[in-house]
Coordinates of C-alpha atoms and ligand atoms in Angstrom, one line a residue:
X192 CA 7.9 24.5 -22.8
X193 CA 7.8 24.7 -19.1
X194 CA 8.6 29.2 -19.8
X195 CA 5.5 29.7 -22.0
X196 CA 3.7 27.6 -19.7
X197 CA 4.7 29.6 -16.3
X198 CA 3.8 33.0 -17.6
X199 CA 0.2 31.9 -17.9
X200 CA -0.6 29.3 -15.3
X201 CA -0.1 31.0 -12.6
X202 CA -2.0 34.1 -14.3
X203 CA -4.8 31.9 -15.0
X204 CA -5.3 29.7 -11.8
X205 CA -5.3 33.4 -9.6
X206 CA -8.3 34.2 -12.0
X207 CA -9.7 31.5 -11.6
X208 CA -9.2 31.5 -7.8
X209 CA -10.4 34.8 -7.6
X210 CA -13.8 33.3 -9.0
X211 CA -14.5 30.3 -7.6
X212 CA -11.8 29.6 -4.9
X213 CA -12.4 28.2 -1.2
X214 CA -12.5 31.3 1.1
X215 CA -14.8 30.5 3.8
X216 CA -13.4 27.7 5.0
X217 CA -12.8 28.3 8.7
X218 CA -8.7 28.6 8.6
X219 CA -9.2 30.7 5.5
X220 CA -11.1 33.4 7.9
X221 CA -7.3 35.0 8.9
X222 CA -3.4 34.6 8.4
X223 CA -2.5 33.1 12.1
X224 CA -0.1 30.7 11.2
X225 CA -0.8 28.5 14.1
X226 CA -4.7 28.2 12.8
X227 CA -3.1 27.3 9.6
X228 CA -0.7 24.9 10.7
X229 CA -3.4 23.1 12.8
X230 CA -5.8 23.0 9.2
X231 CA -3.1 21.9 6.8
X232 CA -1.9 18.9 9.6
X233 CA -5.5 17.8 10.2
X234 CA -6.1 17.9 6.8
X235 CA -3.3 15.5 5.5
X236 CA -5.2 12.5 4.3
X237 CA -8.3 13.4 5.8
X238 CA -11.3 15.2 3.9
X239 CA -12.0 18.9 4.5
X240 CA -15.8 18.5 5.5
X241 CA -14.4 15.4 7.9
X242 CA -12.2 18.4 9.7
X243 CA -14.2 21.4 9.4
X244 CA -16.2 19.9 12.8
X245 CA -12.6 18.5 14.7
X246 CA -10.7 21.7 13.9
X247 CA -13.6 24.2 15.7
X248 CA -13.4 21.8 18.7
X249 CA -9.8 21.8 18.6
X250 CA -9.7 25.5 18.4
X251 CA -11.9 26.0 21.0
X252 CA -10.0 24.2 23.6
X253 CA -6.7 25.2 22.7
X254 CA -6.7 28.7 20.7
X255 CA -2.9 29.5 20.8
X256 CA 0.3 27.3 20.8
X257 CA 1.0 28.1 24.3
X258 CA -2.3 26.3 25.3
X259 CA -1.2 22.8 23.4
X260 CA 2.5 23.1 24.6
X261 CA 1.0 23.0 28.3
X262 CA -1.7 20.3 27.9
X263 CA -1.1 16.8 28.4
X264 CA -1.0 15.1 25.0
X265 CA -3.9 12.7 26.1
X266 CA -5.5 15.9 26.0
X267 CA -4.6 16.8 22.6
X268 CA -5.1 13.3 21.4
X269 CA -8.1 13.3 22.7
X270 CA -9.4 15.9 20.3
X271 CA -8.2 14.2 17.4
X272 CA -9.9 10.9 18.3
X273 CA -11.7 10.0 14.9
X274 CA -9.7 11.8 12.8
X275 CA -7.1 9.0 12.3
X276 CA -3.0 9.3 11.8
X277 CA -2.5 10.1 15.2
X278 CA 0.9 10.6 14.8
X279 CA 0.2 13.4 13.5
X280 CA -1.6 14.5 16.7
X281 CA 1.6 13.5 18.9
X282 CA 3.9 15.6 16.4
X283 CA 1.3 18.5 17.1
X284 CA 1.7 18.6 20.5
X285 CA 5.7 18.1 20.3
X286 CA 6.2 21.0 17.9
X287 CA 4.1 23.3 20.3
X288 CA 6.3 22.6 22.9
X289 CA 9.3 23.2 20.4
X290 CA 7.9 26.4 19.4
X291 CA 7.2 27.6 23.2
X292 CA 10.7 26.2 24.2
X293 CA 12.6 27.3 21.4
X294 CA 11.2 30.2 19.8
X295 CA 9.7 32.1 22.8
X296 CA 5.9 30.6 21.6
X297 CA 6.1 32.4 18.0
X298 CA 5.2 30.3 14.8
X299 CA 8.9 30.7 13.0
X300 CA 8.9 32.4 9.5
X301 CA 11.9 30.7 8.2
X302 CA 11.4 27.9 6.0
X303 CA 13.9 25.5 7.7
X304 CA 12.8 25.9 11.2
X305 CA 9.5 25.3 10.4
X306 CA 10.6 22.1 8.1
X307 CA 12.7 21.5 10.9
X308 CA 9.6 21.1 13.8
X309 CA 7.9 17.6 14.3
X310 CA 5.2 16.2 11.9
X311 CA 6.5 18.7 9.2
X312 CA 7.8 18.1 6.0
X313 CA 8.9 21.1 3.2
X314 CA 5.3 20.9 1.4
X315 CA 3.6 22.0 4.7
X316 CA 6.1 24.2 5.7
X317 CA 6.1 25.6 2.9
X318 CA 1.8 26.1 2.8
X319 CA 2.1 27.5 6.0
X320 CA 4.7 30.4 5.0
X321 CA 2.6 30.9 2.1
X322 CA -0.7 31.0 3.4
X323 CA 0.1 32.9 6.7
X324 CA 3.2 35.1 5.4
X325 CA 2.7 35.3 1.4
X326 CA 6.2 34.4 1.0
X327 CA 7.1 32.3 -2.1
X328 CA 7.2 28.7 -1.6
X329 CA 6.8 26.0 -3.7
X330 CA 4.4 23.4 -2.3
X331 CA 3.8 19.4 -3.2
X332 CA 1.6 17.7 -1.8
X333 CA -1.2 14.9 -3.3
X334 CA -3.6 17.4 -5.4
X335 CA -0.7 19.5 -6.6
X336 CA 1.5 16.0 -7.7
X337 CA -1.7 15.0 -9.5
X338 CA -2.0 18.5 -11.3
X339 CA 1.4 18.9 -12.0
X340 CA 1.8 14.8 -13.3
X341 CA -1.4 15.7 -15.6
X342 CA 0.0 19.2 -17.1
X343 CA 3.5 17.8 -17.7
X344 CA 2.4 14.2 -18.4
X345 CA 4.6 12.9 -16.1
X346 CA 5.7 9.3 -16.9
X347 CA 6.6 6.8 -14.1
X348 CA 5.5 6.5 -10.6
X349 CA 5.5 10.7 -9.1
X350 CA 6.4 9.0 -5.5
X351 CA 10.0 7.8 -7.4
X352 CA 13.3 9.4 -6.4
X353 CA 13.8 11.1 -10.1
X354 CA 9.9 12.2 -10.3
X355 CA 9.9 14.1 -6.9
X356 CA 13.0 16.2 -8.0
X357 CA 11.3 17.0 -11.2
X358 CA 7.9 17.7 -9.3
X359 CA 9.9 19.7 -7.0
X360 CA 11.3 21.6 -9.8
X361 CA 8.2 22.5 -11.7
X362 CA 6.2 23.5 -8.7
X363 CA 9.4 25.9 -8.2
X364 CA 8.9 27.0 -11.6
X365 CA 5.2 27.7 -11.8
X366 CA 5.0 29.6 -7.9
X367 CA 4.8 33.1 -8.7
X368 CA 6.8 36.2 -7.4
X369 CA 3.6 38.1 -6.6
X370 CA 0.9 36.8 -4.3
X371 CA 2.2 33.5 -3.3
X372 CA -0.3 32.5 -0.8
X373 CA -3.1 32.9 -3.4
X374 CA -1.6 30.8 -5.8
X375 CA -0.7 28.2 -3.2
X376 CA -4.6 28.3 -2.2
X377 CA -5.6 28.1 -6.1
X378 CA -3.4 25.3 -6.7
X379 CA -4.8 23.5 -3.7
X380 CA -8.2 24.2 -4.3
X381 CA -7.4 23.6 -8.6
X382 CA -6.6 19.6 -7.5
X383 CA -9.6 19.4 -4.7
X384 CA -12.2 20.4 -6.9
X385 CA -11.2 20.4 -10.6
X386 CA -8.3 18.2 -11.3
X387 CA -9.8 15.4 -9.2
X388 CA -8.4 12.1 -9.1
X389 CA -10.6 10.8 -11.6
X390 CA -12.9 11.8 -13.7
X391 CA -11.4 15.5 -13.9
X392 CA -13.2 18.3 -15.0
X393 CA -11.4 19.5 -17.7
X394 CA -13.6 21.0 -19.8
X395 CA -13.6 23.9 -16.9
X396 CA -10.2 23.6 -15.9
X397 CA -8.2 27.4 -16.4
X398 CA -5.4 25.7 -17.4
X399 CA -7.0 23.4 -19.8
X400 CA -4.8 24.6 -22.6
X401 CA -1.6 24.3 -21.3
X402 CA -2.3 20.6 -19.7
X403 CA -0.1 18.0 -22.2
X404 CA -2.6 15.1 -20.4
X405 CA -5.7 16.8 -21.5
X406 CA -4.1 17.4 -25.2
X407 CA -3.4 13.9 -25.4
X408 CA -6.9 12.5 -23.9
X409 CA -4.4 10.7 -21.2
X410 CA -5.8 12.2 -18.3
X411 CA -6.9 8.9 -16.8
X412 CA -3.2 7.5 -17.2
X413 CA -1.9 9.9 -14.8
X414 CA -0.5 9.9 -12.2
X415 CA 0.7 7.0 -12.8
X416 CA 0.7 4.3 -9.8
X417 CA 3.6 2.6 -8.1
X418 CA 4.6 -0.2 -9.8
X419 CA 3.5 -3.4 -8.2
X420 CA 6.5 -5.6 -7.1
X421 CA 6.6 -8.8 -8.2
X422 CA 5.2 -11.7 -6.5
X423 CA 7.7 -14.0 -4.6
X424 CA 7.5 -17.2 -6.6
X425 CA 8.3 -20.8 -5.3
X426 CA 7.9 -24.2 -6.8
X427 CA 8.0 -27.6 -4.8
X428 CA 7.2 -31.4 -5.3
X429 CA 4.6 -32.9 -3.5
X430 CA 4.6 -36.5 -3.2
X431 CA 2.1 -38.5 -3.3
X432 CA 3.4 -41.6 -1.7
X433 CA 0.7 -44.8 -2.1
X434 CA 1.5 -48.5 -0.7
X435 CA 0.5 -51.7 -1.8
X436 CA -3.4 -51.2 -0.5
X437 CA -3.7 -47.5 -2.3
X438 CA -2.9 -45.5 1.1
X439 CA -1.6 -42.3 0.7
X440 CA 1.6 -41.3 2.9
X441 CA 1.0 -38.3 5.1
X442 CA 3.2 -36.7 7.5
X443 CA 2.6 -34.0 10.2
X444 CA 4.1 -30.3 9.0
X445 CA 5.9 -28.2 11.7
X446 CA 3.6 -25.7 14.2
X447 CA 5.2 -22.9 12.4
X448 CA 5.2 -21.9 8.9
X449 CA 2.5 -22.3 6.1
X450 CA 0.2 -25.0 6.9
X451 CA 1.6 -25.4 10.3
X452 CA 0.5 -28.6 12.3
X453 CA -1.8 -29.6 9.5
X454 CA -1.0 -33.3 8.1
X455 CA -0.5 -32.9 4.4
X456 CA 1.4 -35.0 1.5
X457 CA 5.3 -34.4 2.0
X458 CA 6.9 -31.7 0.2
X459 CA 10.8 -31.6 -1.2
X460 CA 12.5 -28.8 -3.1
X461 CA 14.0 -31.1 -5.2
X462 CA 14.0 -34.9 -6.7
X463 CA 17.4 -36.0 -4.7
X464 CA 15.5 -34.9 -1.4
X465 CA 12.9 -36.8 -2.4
X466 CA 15.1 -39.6 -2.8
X467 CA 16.5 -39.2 0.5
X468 CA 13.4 -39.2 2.3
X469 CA 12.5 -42.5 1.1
X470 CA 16.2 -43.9 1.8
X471 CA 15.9 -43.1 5.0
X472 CA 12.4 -44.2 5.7
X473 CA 13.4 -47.4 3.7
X474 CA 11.0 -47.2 1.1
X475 CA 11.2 -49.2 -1.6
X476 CA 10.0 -47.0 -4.4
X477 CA 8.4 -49.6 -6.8
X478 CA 8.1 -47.3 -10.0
X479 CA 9.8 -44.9 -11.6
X480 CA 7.8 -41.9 -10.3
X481 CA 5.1 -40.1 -12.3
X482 CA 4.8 -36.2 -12.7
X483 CA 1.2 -35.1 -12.2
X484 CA -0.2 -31.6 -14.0
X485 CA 1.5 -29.0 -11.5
X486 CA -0.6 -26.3 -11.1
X487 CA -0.2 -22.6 -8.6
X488 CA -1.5 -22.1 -5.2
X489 CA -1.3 -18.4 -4.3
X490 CA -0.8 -17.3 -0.9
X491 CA -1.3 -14.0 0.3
X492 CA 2.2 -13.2 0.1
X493 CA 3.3 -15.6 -2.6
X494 CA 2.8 -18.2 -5.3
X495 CA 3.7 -21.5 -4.6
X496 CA 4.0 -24.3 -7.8
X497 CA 2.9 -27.5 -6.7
X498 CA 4.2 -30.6 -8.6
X499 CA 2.9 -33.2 -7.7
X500 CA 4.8 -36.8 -7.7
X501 CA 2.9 -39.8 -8.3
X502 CA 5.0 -43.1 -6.8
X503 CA 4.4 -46.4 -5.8
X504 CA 6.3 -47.8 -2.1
X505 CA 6.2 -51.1 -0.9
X506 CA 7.5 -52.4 2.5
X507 CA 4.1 -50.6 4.3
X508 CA 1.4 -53.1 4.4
X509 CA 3.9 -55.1 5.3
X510 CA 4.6 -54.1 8.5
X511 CA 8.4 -53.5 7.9
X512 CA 7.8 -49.7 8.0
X513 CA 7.0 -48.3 11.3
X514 CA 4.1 -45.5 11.1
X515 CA 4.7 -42.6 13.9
X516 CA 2.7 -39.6 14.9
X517 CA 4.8 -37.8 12.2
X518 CA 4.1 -40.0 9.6
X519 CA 0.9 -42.2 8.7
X520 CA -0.6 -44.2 5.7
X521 CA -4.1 -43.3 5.2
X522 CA -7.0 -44.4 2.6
X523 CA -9.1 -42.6 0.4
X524 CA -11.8 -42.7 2.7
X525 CA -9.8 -41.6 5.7
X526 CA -8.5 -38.6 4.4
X527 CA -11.8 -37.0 3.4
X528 CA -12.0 -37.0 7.4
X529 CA -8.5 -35.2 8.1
X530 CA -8.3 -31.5 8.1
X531 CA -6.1 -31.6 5.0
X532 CA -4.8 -27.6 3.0
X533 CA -7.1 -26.9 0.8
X534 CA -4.5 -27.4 -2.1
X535 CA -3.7 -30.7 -1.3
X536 CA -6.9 -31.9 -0.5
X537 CA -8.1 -31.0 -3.8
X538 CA -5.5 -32.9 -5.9
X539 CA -6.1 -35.9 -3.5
X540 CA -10.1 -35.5 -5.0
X541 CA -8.8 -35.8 -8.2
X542 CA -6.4 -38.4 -7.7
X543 CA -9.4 -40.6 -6.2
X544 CA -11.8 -40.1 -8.6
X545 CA -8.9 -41.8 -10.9
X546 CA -8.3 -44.5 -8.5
X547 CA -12.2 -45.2 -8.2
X548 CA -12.5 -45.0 -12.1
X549 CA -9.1 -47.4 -12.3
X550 CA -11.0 -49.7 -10.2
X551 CA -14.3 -49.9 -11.4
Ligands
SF4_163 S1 -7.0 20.1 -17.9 FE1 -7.9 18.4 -16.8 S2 -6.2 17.0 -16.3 FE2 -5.3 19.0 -17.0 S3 -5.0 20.1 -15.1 FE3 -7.0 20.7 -15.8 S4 -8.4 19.3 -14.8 FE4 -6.3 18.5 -14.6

């Protein structure tokens, strides 16, 4: 398939390119590859009419890669306050100072040196070449990975190992011999205006007939998103520990961690812990222990299962257990008043309005 379709795509986007392509844009205006360098860096992630106004400041101050390579990088970060990434900014500056150190303060026109300079990777590098040189390179960045995920109905997430190469591959495929940096442009332009991310204009597309997506009426499914990993999952037993007069057992949780210094029900990872904990407190655990409805709590980075414990413990009112700050036995009343996790507070609601019911 990918034959039939290479002899006309690239024919048809350079029509179309020729019609309705983006030619006044101000690094469009001539072929230095330092002006082009500066556009395609500033415009990574950020919008063209957001850069249009940076990049004729930025020019201004600094028309050739000599005058970045000897300002300060406050300098150059300076212009590029706003614009965001500033990473990219500080790789600017670096590779100017590469290109003045190293190749006597001329852009390079091989492919690896300019993959090879800071803040470059082979998709700009290979834009630049294009754009400034014409020579053939294959470019990928995030319009042409939505094109090319649409067109060839791309299944699985395009950022995956397995989908780059064949990304890779296909952009290789559909570059033309003749007038490289055109196509480049028109497949740049084809995802920025066209084959938007969604709602795509297909009906005006110039490769409407050779897109599988379109065919299929799939356009919205690509390209498709990374999956979502799944959510760290956890399940605990909460106790609810309640003496002779109805008090509920709470103890103090460590600084650190979820809930940190907030007093809350105690929590065990498993029965025999449970067990343990009132062993060693000497708790005399008066009935056999009944399971509550366990419900989820998520947290922001995980879900926790709550199961809560229901048990009865004597030896409290008594005296012949010893409350600390750690540990405290408090009534219904009482721990409406206690800054409680919002979790636990709730299924000690619930519990009371069965106690009050029980005792009506
Ligand atoms: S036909 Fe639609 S989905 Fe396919 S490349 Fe063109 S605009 Fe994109």
């Amino acid at each position: 398939m990918i034959d039939s379709i290479s002899e006309h795509f690239s024919t048809r986007l350079l029509q179309w390119y020729g019609q309705h392509g983006r030619k006044t844009l101000p690094w469009k205006m001539d072929s230095d590859p330092y002006r082009i360098w500066v556009s395609e860096i500033m415009l990574q992630q950020t919008q063209v009419a957001t850069v249009i106004p940076y990049y004729a400041r930025f020019m201004q101050r600094f028309p050739t890669v000599q005058a970045v390579a000897s300002a300060p990088q406050d300098d150059v970060l300076g212009l590029w306050a706003g614009l965001g990434y500033y990473a990219r900014g500080r790789n600017l500056h670096k590779a100017a100072c590469v290109i003045v150190d190293q190749h006597g303060g001329v852009f390079p026109t091989c492919i690896e040196d300019v993959a090879a300079l800071p803040g470059i990777g082979p998709s700009t590098a290979g834009a630049i070449l294009s754009l400034a040189f014409d020579q053939r390179h294959a470019i990928l960045d995030g319009n042409v990975k939505r094109v090319l995920a649409r067109v060839f109905s791309i299944e699985g997430y395009t950022g995956s190992s397995q989908n780059m190469k064949l990304l890779w591959q296909r952009a290789e495929q559909l570059t033309p011999q003749q007038q490289a940096g055109d196509y480049t442009q028109a497949i740049m332009d084809l995802g920025a205006m066209v084959c938007v991310r969604s709602r795509p204009l297909c009906p005006v597309c110039p490769v409407q007939t050779m897109c599988r997506a379109n065919r299929e009426a799939t356009t919205n499914l690509y390209p498709m998103p990374k999956p979502k990993k799944r959510r760290p999952f956890r399940s605990r037993f909460f106790i609810l520990a309640q003496d002779e007069t109805q008090r509920i057992a709470l103890v103090k949780r460590p600084s650190h961690g979820i809930w940190g210094g907030l007093w809350c029900v105690p929590e065990f990872e498993d029965r025999k812990e449970l067990e343990h904990w009132c062993n060693t407190l000497g708790f005399v655990v008066s009935s056999t222990g009944r399971q509550l409805q366990p419900f989820v709590h998520k947290f922001s980075h995980y879900d926790l299962q709550i199961n809560p414990l229901l048990v009865s413990v004597e030896n409290v009112s008594m005296g012949r257990i010893a409350e600390t700050d750690e540990l405290h036995f408090y009534t219904y009343r009482q721990l409406r008043e206690i800054g409680l996790p919002a979790p636990i507070s709730k299924l000690l609601e619930s519990l009371e309005l069965v106690h009050e019911e029980q005792t009506q």
